[in-house]
Coordinates of N, CA and C in Angstrom, one line a residue:
M1 N 11.0 0.1 -8.4 CA 10.9 0.7 -7.1 C 11.9 0.1 -6.1
T2 N 12.7 0.8 -5.4 CA 13.6 0.3 -4.4 C 12.8 -0.4 -3.3
D3 N 13.4 -1.3 -2.5 CA 12.8 -2.0 -1.4 C 12.2 -1.0 -0.4
I4 N 13.0 -0.1 0.0 CA 12.6 0.9 1.0 C 11.4 1.7 0.5
R5 N 11.5 2.2 -0.8 CA 10.4 3.0 -1.3 C 9.1 2.1 -1.4
A6 N 9.2 0.9 -1.8 CA 8.1 0.0 -1.8 C 7.5 -0.2 -0.4
L7 N 8.3 -0.3 0.5 CA 7.8 -0.5 1.9 C 7.1 0.8 2.4
L8 N 7.6 1.9 2.1 CA 7.0 3.2 2.4 C 5.6 3.3 1.7
T9 N 5.6 2.9 0.5 CA 4.3 2.9 -0.3 C 3.3 2.0 0.4
M10 N 3.7 0.8 0.8 CA 2.8 -0.1 1.4 C 2.3 0.5 2.8
L11 N 3.2 1.1 3.5 CA 2.8 1.7 4.8 C 1.8 2.8 4.6
Q12 N 2.0 3.6 3.6 CA 1.0 4.6 3.3 C -0.4 4.1 3.0
M13 N -0.4 3.1 2.1 CA -1.7 2.5 1.6 C -2.4 1.8 2.7
S14 N -1.7 1.2 3.7 CA -2.3 0.4 4.7 C -2.5 1.2 6.0
D15 N -2.1 2.4 6.0 CA -2.2 3.3 7.2 C -3.7 3.5 7.5
S16 N -4.1 3.4 8.8 CA -5.4 3.7 9.2 C -5.8 5.2 8.9
A17 N -4.9 6.1 8.7 CA -5.2 7.4 8.4 C -5.4 7.6 6.9
F18 N -5.1 6.6 6.1 CA -5.3 6.7 4.6 C -6.8 6.6 4.4
P19 N -7.4 7.6 3.7 CA -8.9 7.6 3.5 C -9.4 6.4 2.6
S20 N -9.6 5.3 3.2 CA -10.1 4.1 2.5 C -11.5 3.8 2.7
G21 N -12.1 4.4 3.7 CA -13.5 4.2 4.1 C -13.7 2.9 4.9
A22 N -12.7 2.2 5.3 CA -12.8 1.0 6.0 C -13.3 1.2 7.5
F23 N -13.1 2.4 8.0 CA -13.5 2.7 9.4 C -15.0 2.6 9.6
A24 N -15.7 2.7 8.5 CA -17.2 2.7 8.6 C -17.8 1.3 8.8
F25 N -17.0 0.2 8.8 CA -17.5 -1.1 8.7 C -16.8 -1.9 9.9
S26 N -17.6 -2.8 10.5 CA -17.2 -3.5 11.7 C -16.9 -5.0 11.5
A27 N -17.0 -5.5 10.3 CA -16.7 -6.9 10.0 C -17.6 -7.8 10.8
G28 N -18.9 -7.4 11.0 CA -19.8 -8.2 11.8 C -19.7 -8.0 13.3
L29 N -18.7 -7.3 13.7 CA -18.5 -7.2 15.2 C -19.5 -6.4 15.9
E30 N -20.2 -5.4 15.3 CA -21.2 -4.7 16.0 C -22.4 -5.6 16.4
T31 N -22.8 -6.4 15.5 CA -23.9 -7.4 15.8 C -23.4 -8.3 16.8
L32 N -22.3 -8.9 16.7 CA -21.8 -10.0 17.6 C -21.5 -9.4 19.0
A33 N -20.9 -8.3 19.1 CA -20.7 -7.7 20.4 C -22.0 -7.2 21.0
G34 N -22.9 -6.7 20.3 CA -24.2 -6.2 20.8 C -25.0 -7.4 21.4
E35 N -24.8 -8.6 20.8 CA -25.6 -9.7 21.2 C -24.8 -10.5 22.3
G36 N -23.7 -10.0 22.7 CA -22.9 -10.7 23.7 C -22.2 -12.0 23.2
R37 N -22.0 -12.1 21.9 CA -21.3 -13.3 21.4 C -19.8 -13.1 21.4
I38 N -19.4 -11.8 21.4 CA -18.0 -11.5 21.5 C -17.8 -10.7 22.8
C39 N -17.2 -11.3 23.8 CA -17.1 -10.6 25.1 C -15.6 -10.7 25.5
G40 N -14.9 -9.8 25.1 CA -13.5 -9.7 25.5 C -12.5 -10.2 24.5
A41 N -11.2 -10.2 24.9 CA -10.1 -10.4 24.0 C -10.0 -11.8 23.4
E42 N -10.3 -12.8 24.3 CA -10.2 -14.2 23.8 C -11.3 -14.4 22.7
D43 N -12.5 -14.0 22.9 CA -13.5 -14.1 21.8 C -13.1 -13.4 20.5
L44 N -12.6 -12.2 20.7 CA -12.2 -11.4 19.5 C -11.1 -12.1 18.8
H45 N -10.1 -12.5 19.5 CA -9.0 -13.2 18.9 C -9.4 -14.4 18.1
D46 N -10.3 -15.2 18.7 CA -10.8 -16.4 18.0 C -11.6 -16.1 16.7
Y47 N -12.4 -15.0 16.8 CA -13.2 -14.6 15.7 C -12.4 -14.1 14.5
L48 N -11.4 -13.3 14.8 CA -10.5 -12.9 13.8 C -9.7 -14.1 13.1
R49 N -9.3 -15.0 14.0 CA -8.5 -16.1 13.5 C -9.4 -17.1 12.7
D50 N -10.6 -17.3 13.1 CA -11.4 -18.4 12.5 C -12.4 -17.9 11.5
E51 N -12.6 -16.6 11.4 CA -13.6 -16.1 10.5 C -13.0 -15.0 9.5
I52 N -12.4 -14.0 10.1 CA -12.0 -12.9 9.2 C -10.7 -13.3 8.4
L53 N -9.7 -13.8 9.1 CA -8.5 -14.2 8.4 C -8.7 -15.3 7.3
P54 N -9.5 -16.3 7.6 CA -9.7 -17.3 6.5 C -10.5 -16.7 5.3
R55 N -11.4 -15.9 5.6 CA -12.2 -15.3 4.5 C -11.3 -14.4 3.6
W56 N -10.4 -13.6 4.3 CA -9.5 -12.8 3.5 C -8.6 -13.7 2.6
C57 N -8.1 -14.7 3.2 CA -7.1 -15.5 2.5 C -7.7 -16.3 1.3
S58 N -9.0 -16.7 1.5 CA -9.6 -17.5 0.4 C -10.4 -16.8 -0.6
F59 N -10.8 -15.5 -0.3 CA -11.6 -14.7 -1.1 C -11.0 -13.4 -1.6
D60 N -10.8 -12.5 -0.6 CA -10.2 -11.2 -0.9 C -8.8 -11.3 -1.6
R61 N -8.0 -12.2 -1.0 CA -6.7 -12.4 -1.5 C -6.7 -12.8 -2.9
W62 N -7.5 -13.7 -3.3 CA -7.6 -14.2 -4.7 C -7.9 -13.1 -5.6
F63 N -8.9 -12.3 -5.3 CA -9.2 -11.2 -6.2 C -8.1 -10.1 -6.2
L64 N -7.5 -9.8 -5.1 CA -6.4 -8.9 -5.1 C -5.2 -9.3 -6.0
V65 N -4.9 -10.6 -5.9 CA -3.8 -11.1 -6.6 C -4.1 -11.1 -8.1
Q66 N -5.3 -11.5 -8.5 CA -5.7 -11.4 -9.9 C -5.7 -10.0 -10.5
A67 N -6.2 -9.1 -9.6 CA -6.2 -7.7 -10.1 C -4.8 -7.1 -10.2
H68 N -3.9 -7.5 -9.3 CA -2.5 -7.0 -9.4 C -1.9 -7.4 -10.7
G69 N -2.3 -8.6 -11.1 CA -1.7 -9.1 -12.4 C -2.4 -8.4 -13.6
A70 N -3.6 -8.0 -13.5 CA -4.4 -7.4 -14.6 C -4.1 -5.9 -14.7
G71 N -4.1 -5.2 -13.6 CA -4.0 -3.8 -13.6 C -5.3 -3.1 -13.7
L72 N -5.4 -1.8 -13.5 CA -6.7 -1.1 -13.6 C -7.3 -1.2 -15.0
T73 N -6.6 -1.2 -16.0 CA -7.2 -1.2 -17.4 C -7.8 -2.5 -17.7
D74 N -7.5 -3.6 -17.1 CA -8.0 -4.9 -17.4 C -8.7 -5.6 -16.3
S75 N -9.2 -4.9 -15.3 CA -9.8 -5.5 -14.1 C -11.3 -5.5 -14.1
A76 N -12.0 -4.9 -15.1 CA -13.4 -4.8 -15.1 C -14.2 -6.1 -15.0
A77 N -13.7 -7.1 -15.8 CA -14.4 -8.4 -15.8 C -14.2 -9.1 -14.4
L78 N -13.0 -8.9 -13.9 CA -12.7 -9.5 -12.6 C -13.6 -8.8 -11.5
D79 N -13.7 -7.5 -11.6 CA -14.6 -6.7 -10.7 C -16.0 -7.2 -10.7
R80 N -16.5 -7.5 -11.9 CA -17.9 -7.9 -12.0 C -18.0 -9.4 -11.5
D81 N -17.0 -10.2 -11.6 CA -17.0 -11.5 -11.1 C -17.1 -11.5 -9.6
C82 N -16.3 -10.6 -9.0 CA -16.3 -10.4 -7.5 C -17.7 -10.0 -7.1
D83 N -18.3 -9.1 -7.8 CA -19.7 -8.7 -7.5 C -20.7 -9.9 -7.5
C84 N -20.5 -10.7 -8.4 CA -21.4 -11.9 -8.5 C -21.2 -12.8 -7.4
Q85 N -20.0 -12.9 -6.9 CA -19.7 -13.9 -5.8 C -19.9 -13.2 -4.4
T86 N -20.1 -12.0 -4.3 CA -20.3 -11.3 -3.0 C -21.9 -11.2 -2.8
T87 N -22.5 -12.2 -2.3 CA -23.9 -12.3 -2.3 C -24.6 -11.7 -1.1
I88 N -23.9 -11.4 -0.1 CA -24.4 -10.8 1.1 C -24.4 -9.3 1.0
S89 N -25.6 -8.6 1.0 CA -25.7 -7.2 0.7 C -24.8 -6.3 1.5
G90 N -24.7 -6.6 2.9 CA -23.9 -5.8 3.7 C -22.4 -5.9 3.4
L91 N -21.9 -7.1 3.1 CA -20.5 -7.2 2.7 C -20.3 -6.6 1.3
A92 N -21.2 -6.7 0.4 CA -21.1 -6.1 -0.9 C -21.0 -4.6 -0.8
L93 N -21.9 -4.0 0.0 CA -21.9 -2.6 0.3 C -20.6 -2.1 0.8
A94 N -20.1 -2.8 1.8 CA -18.8 -2.4 2.4 C -17.7 -2.5 1.4
S95 N -17.7 -3.6 0.6 CA -16.6 -3.7 -0.4 C -16.6 -2.7 -1.4
R96 N -17.8 -2.3 -1.9 CA -17.9 -1.3 -2.9 C -17.6 0.1 -2.4
R97 N -18.0 0.4 -1.2 CA -17.7 1.7 -0.6 C -16.2 1.8 -0.4
V98 N -15.5 0.8 0.1 CA -14.1 0.8 0.3 C -13.4 1.0 -1.1
G99 N -13.8 0.3 -2.1 CA -13.2 0.4 -3.4 C -13.4 1.8 -3.9
R100 N -14.6 2.4 -3.8 CA -14.8 3.7 -4.3 C -14.0 4.8 -3.5
A101 N -13.9 4.6 -2.2 CA -13.1 5.6 -1.4 C -11.6 5.5 -1.8
L102 N -11.1 4.3 -2.0 CA -9.7 4.1 -2.4 C -9.5 4.8 -3.8
L103 N -10.4 4.6 -4.7 CA -10.2 5.2 -6.0 C -10.3 6.7 -6.0
S104 N -11.2 7.2 -5.2 CA -11.3 8.6 -5.0 C -10.1 9.3 -4.5
T105 N -9.5 8.6 -3.4 CA -8.3 9.1 -2.8 C -7.1 9.1 -3.8
H106 N -7.0 7.9 -4.5 CA -5.9 7.7 -5.4 C -6.0 8.7 -6.6
A107 N -7.2 8.9 -7.0 CA -7.4 9.9 -8.1 C -6.9 11.3 -7.7
R108 N -7.1 11.6 -6.5 CA -6.7 12.9 -6.0 C -5.2 13.1 -5.8
I109 N -4.6 11.9 -5.5 CA -3.1 12.0 -5.3 C -2.4 11.6 -6.6
G110 N -3.1 11.4 -7.6 CA -2.5 11.2 -8.9 C -2.0 9.8 -9.3
T111 N -2.5 8.8 -8.7 CA -2.2 7.4 -9.0 C -2.6 7.1 -10.4
P112 N -1.7 6.6 -11.3 CA -2.1 6.4 -12.7 C -3.3 5.5 -12.9
G113 N -4.3 5.9 -13.7 CA -5.4 5.0 -14.0 C -6.6 5.1 -13.0
A114 N -6.3 5.7 -11.8 CA -7.4 5.8 -10.8 C -8.6 6.6 -11.2
S115 N -8.3 7.7 -11.8 CA -9.4 8.6 -12.2 C -10.3 7.9 -13.3
A116 N -9.7 7.3 -14.2 CA -10.4 6.6 -15.3 C -11.3 5.5 -14.8
Y117 N -10.8 4.7 -13.8 CA -11.5 3.6 -13.3 C -12.7 4.1 -12.4
L118 N -12.4 5.2 -11.6 CA -13.4 5.8 -10.8 C -14.5 6.3 -11.6
A119 N -14.3 6.9 -12.8 CA -15.3 7.3 -13.7 C -16.2 6.1 -14.1
Q120 N -15.6 5.0 -14.3 CA -16.4 3.8 -14.7 C -17.3 3.4 -13.5
V121 N -16.8 3.5 -12.3 CA -17.6 3.1 -11.1 C -18.7 4.1 -10.9
L122 N -18.5 5.4 -11.1 CA -19.5 6.4 -10.9 C -20.6 6.3 -11.9
Q123 N -20.3 5.7 -13.1 CA -21.2 5.5 -14.2 C -21.9 4.1 -14.0
D124 N -21.6 3.4 -13.0 CA -22.1 2.1 -12.7 C -21.8 1.1 -13.8
D125 N -20.7 1.3 -14.5 CA -20.2 0.3 -15.5 C -19.5 -0.8 -14.8
V126 N -18.8 -0.6 -13.6 CA -18.2 -1.6 -12.8 C -18.5 -1.3 -11.4
P127 N -18.5 -2.3 -10.5 CA -18.9 -2.1 -9.1 C -17.8 -1.5 -8.2
G128 N -16.5 -1.8 -8.5 CA -15.5 -1.2 -7.7 C -15.3 -1.9 -6.4
H129 N -15.1 -3.2 -6.4 CA -15.0 -3.9 -5.1 C -13.6 -3.7 -4.5
G130 N -13.5 -3.6 -3.2 CA -12.3 -3.3 -2.5 C -11.1 -4.1 -2.8
A131 N -11.2 -5.4 -2.8 CA -10.1 -6.3 -3.1 C -9.5 -6.1 -4.5
V132 N -10.4 -6.0 -5.4 CA -10.0 -5.8 -6.8 C -9.2 -4.4 -6.9
I133 N -9.8 -3.4 -6.4 CA -9.2 -2.1 -6.4 C -7.9 -2.0 -5.7
Q134 N -7.8 -2.7 -4.6 CA -6.5 -2.8 -3.8 C -5.4 -3.3 -4.7
G135 N -5.7 -4.5 -5.3 CA -4.7 -5.1 -6.2 C -4.3 -4.3 -7.4
A136 N -5.3 -3.8 -8.1 CA -5.0 -3.0 -9.3 C -4.3 -1.7 -8.9
L137 N -4.6 -1.0 -7.8 CA -3.9 0.2 -7.5 C -2.5 -0.1 -7.0
A138 N -2.3 -1.2 -6.3 CA -1.0 -1.6 -5.9 C -0.1 -1.8 -7.1
R139 N -0.6 -2.4 -8.2 CA 0.2 -2.5 -9.4 C 0.5 -1.1 -10.0
A140 N -0.5 -0.2 -10.0 CA -0.4 1.1 -10.6 C 0.7 1.9 -9.8
M141 N 0.9 1.6 -8.5 CA 1.9 2.2 -7.7 C 3.2 1.5 -7.7
A142 N 3.3 0.4 -8.6 CA 4.6 -0.4 -8.6 C 4.9 -1.1 -7.3
L143 N 3.8 -1.4 -6.6 CA 4.0 -2.1 -5.3 C 4.1 -3.6 -5.5
P144 N 5.2 -4.3 -5.1 CA 5.3 -5.7 -5.3 C 4.1 -6.5 -4.7
L145 N 3.8 -7.6 -5.3 CA 2.6 -8.3 -4.9 C 2.7 -8.8 -3.4
V146 N 3.8 -9.2 -3.0 CA 4.0 -9.7 -1.6 C 3.6 -8.6 -0.6
L147 N 4.1 -7.3 -0.9 CA 3.8 -6.2 0.0 C 2.3 -5.8 -0.2
A148 N 1.7 -5.9 -1.3 CA 0.3 -5.5 -1.5 C -0.5 -6.5 -0.7
Q149 N -0.2 -7.7 -0.7 CA -1.0 -8.7 0.1 C -0.8 -8.4 1.6
A150 N 0.4 -8.2 2.0 CA 0.7 -8.0 3.5 C -0.1 -6.7 3.9
G151 N 0.0 -5.7 3.1 CA -0.6 -4.4 3.5 C -2.2 -4.6 3.6
A152 N -2.7 -5.3 2.6 CA -4.2 -5.5 2.6 C -4.6 -6.3 3.8
L153 N -3.9 -7.4 4.1 CA -4.3 -8.2 5.3 C -4.1 -7.4 6.6
H154 N -3.0 -6.7 6.7 CA -2.9 -5.8 7.8 C -4.0 -4.8 8.0
G155 N -4.4 -4.2 6.9 CA -5.6 -3.3 6.9 C -6.8 -3.9 7.4
T156 N -7.1 -5.2 6.9 CA -8.3 -5.9 7.3 C -8.4 -6.2 8.8
I157 N -7.3 -6.7 9.3 CA -7.2 -7.1 10.7 C -7.2 -5.8 11.6
S158 N -6.5 -4.8 11.2 CA -6.4 -3.6 11.9 C -7.8 -2.9 12.0
A159 N -8.5 -2.9 10.9 CA -9.8 -2.2 10.8 C -10.8 -2.9 11.8
A160 N -10.7 -4.2 11.8 CA -11.6 -5.0 12.7 C -11.3 -4.7 14.2
L161 N -10.0 -4.6 14.5 CA -9.6 -4.3 15.8 C -10.0 -2.9 16.2
S162 N -9.8 -2.0 15.3 CA -10.2 -0.6 15.6 C -11.7 -0.5 15.9
A163 N -12.5 -1.3 15.1 CA -14.0 -1.3 15.3 C -14.3 -1.9 16.7
S164 N -13.6 -2.9 17.1 CA -13.8 -3.5 18.4 C -13.5 -2.6 19.5
V165 N -12.5 -1.7 19.4 CA -12.2 -0.8 20.4 C -13.3 0.3 20.5
R166 N -13.8 0.8 19.3 CA -14.8 1.8 19.3 C -16.1 1.2 19.9
L167 N -16.3 -0.1 19.7 CA -17.5 -0.7 20.2 C -17.4 -1.0 21.7
G168 N -16.2 -0.9 22.3 CA -16.0 -1.2 23.7 C -15.9 -2.7 24.0
A169 N -15.6 -3.5 22.9 CA -15.5 -4.9 23.1 C -14.1 -5.2 23.8
V170 N -13.1 -4.5 23.5 CA -11.8 -4.6 24.1 C -11.2 -3.2 24.2
G171 N -10.1 -3.1 25.0 CA -9.4 -1.8 25.1 C -8.3 -1.8 24.0
A172 N -7.7 -0.6 23.9 CA -6.7 -0.4 22.8 C -5.5 -1.3 23.0
L173 N -5.1 -1.5 24.3 CA -3.9 -2.3 24.5 C -4.2 -3.8 24.2
A174 N -5.4 -4.2 24.6 CA -5.8 -5.6 24.3 C -5.8 -5.8 22.8
A175 N -6.3 -4.8 22.0 CA -6.4 -4.9 20.6 C -5.0 -5.1 20.0
Q176 N -4.0 -4.4 20.5 CA -2.6 -4.5 20.0 C -2.0 -5.8 20.4
R177 N -2.4 -6.3 21.5 CA -1.9 -7.7 21.9 C -2.5 -8.7 21.0
I178 N -3.7 -8.6 20.7 CA -4.4 -9.6 19.8 C -3.7 -9.5 18.4
Y179 N -3.4 -8.3 17.9 CA -2.7 -8.2 16.6 C -1.3 -8.9 16.7
A180 N -0.6 -8.7 17.8 CA 0.7 -9.4 17.9 C 0.6 -10.9 18.0
E181 N -0.5 -11.4 18.6 CA -0.7 -12.8 18.7 C -1.1 -13.4 17.3
L182 N -1.7 -12.6 16.5 CA -2.1 -13.1 15.2 C -1.1 -13.0 14.1
Q183 N 0.0 -12.3 14.4 CA 1.0 -12.1 13.4 C 1.6 -13.3 12.8
A184 N 1.9 -14.3 13.6 CA 2.5 -15.6 13.1 C 1.5 -16.3 12.1
E185 N 0.2 -16.3 12.5 CA -0.8 -16.9 11.6 C -1.0 -16.1 10.4
M186 N -0.9 -14.8 10.5 CA -1.0 -14.0 9.3 C 0.1 -14.2 8.3
A187 N 1.3 -14.3 8.9 CA 2.5 -14.6 8.0 C 2.5 -16.0 7.4
T188 N 2.0 -16.9 8.2 CA 1.9 -18.3 7.6 C 0.9 -18.3 6.5
A189 N -0.2 -17.6 6.7 CA -1.3 -17.6 5.6 C -0.8 -16.9 4.4
L190 N 0.0 -15.9 4.5 CA 0.6 -15.2 3.3 C 1.6 -16.0 2.6
A191 N 2.2 -16.9 3.3 CA 3.2 -17.8 2.7 C 2.6 -19.0 2.0
E192 N 1.3 -19.2 2.2 CA 0.7 -20.3 1.5 C 0.3 -19.9 0.1
P193 N 0.2 -20.9 -0.8 CA -0.1 -20.6 -2.2 C -1.5 -19.9 -2.3
V194 N -1.7 -19.0 -3.2 CA -3.0 -18.4 -3.4 C -4.0 -19.5 -3.9
P195 N -5.2 -19.6 -3.4 CA -6.1 -20.7 -3.8 C -6.4 -20.6 -5.3
E196 N -6.7 -21.8 -5.9 CA -7.0 -21.8 -7.4 C -8.2 -21.0 -7.7
F197 N -9.2 -21.1 -6.8 CA -10.5 -20.3 -7.1 C -10.8 -19.5 -5.8
A198 N -11.5 -18.4 -6.0 CA -12.0 -17.7 -4.8 C -13.2 -18.4 -4.2
H199 N -13.1 -18.5 -2.8 CA -14.2 -19.1 -2.1 C -14.1 -18.6 -0.7
S200 N -15.2 -18.8 0.1 CA -15.2 -18.4 1.5 C -16.2 -19.2 2.3
F201 N -15.9 -19.4 3.5 CA -16.8 -20.0 4.5 C -16.6 -19.4 5.8
S202 N -17.4 -18.3 6.1 CA -17.3 -17.6 7.4 C -18.7 -17.4 7.9
P203 N -19.3 -18.5 8.4 CA -20.8 -18.4 8.7 C -21.1 -17.4 9.7
L204 N -20.3 -17.3 10.8 CA -20.6 -16.4 11.9 C -20.6 -14.9 11.4
A205 N -19.5 -14.6 10.7 CA -19.4 -13.2 10.1 C -20.4 -12.9 9.1
D206 N -20.8 -13.9 8.3 CA -21.7 -13.7 7.2 C -23.1 -13.4 7.8
I207 N -23.5 -14.3 8.7 CA -24.8 -14.1 9.4 C -24.9 -12.8 10.1
A208 N -23.8 -12.4 10.8 CA -23.8 -11.2 11.5 C -24.0 -10.0 10.5
A209 N -23.3 -10.1 9.4 CA -23.5 -9.0 8.4 C -24.9 -8.9 7.9
M210 N -25.6 -10.1 7.7 CA -26.9 -10.1 7.2 C -27.9 -9.5 8.2
R211 N -27.6 -9.7 9.5 CA -28.5 -9.2 10.5 C -28.2 -7.8 11.0
H212 N -27.1 -7.2 10.5 CA -26.7 -6.0 11.0 C -27.8 -4.9 10.9
R213 N -28.4 -4.9 9.7 CA -29.4 -3.8 9.5 C -30.6 -3.8 10.4
Q214 N -30.8 -4.9 11.1 CA -31.9 -5.0 12.0 C -31.7 -4.1 13.3
N215 N -30.5 -3.7 13.5 CA -30.2 -2.8 14.6 C -30.5 -1.4 14.3
P216 N -31.5 -0.7 14.9 CA -31.9 0.6 14.5 C -30.9 1.7 15.1
T217 N -30.0 1.3 16.0 CA -29.1 2.3 16.6 C -27.6 2.0 16.2
R218 N -27.4 1.4 15.1 CA -26.1 0.9 14.7 C -25.1 2.1 14.5
L219 N -23.9 1.8 14.9 CA -22.8 2.8 14.8 C -22.1 2.7 13.4
F220 N -22.0 1.5 12.9 CA -21.3 1.2 11.7 C -22.3 1.0 10.5
A221 N -21.8 1.2 9.3 CA -22.6 1.0 8.1 C -22.8 -0.5 7.8
A222 N -21.9 -1.4 8.3 CA -22.1 -2.8 8.1 C -21.2 -3.5 9.1

């Protein structure tokens, strides 16, 4: 795939208009904003920098990279491993829904292998976690690993910022400013070696995800 074609593929896959299901999840922000723990742009910036970015780099990125190497036909064991390590029900639900939505969309647009893997997910043979599916689908679309990682991280941060705008935590311009401020740290993180093992420590986000279902008027699924 030519460089420009690969870039266009990455832009398509990470576009907020691409039906990935990520819009339904707030990355813990609904709980934290509702409790007044995130009040404005500075709080949101720090939360994304200290909680969401490190978790993606140490956990989601690892599974994405491994799945990119394995491809859709050989990612089942990796998918089950991701399920075992995703112990918070809200995060597991979000991850599986995103993975299923991605597979469904890619099956409809003809991405090789997507329909077969989706069938396994629908039969509960594999969980279909988002990071695994992102990596495997990127390989199926001949997307280079560096672009697959950049697109996935962009999607993670953009989805959280979009959720914060819908929650009224920040305005649209403030969200774009935060993204611009985080770009250097995102680029630095992507330049670092992939960790040897998947791991995460994002206590604020994790606890917020666990408490989210206590809110009877919640806007987001998690």
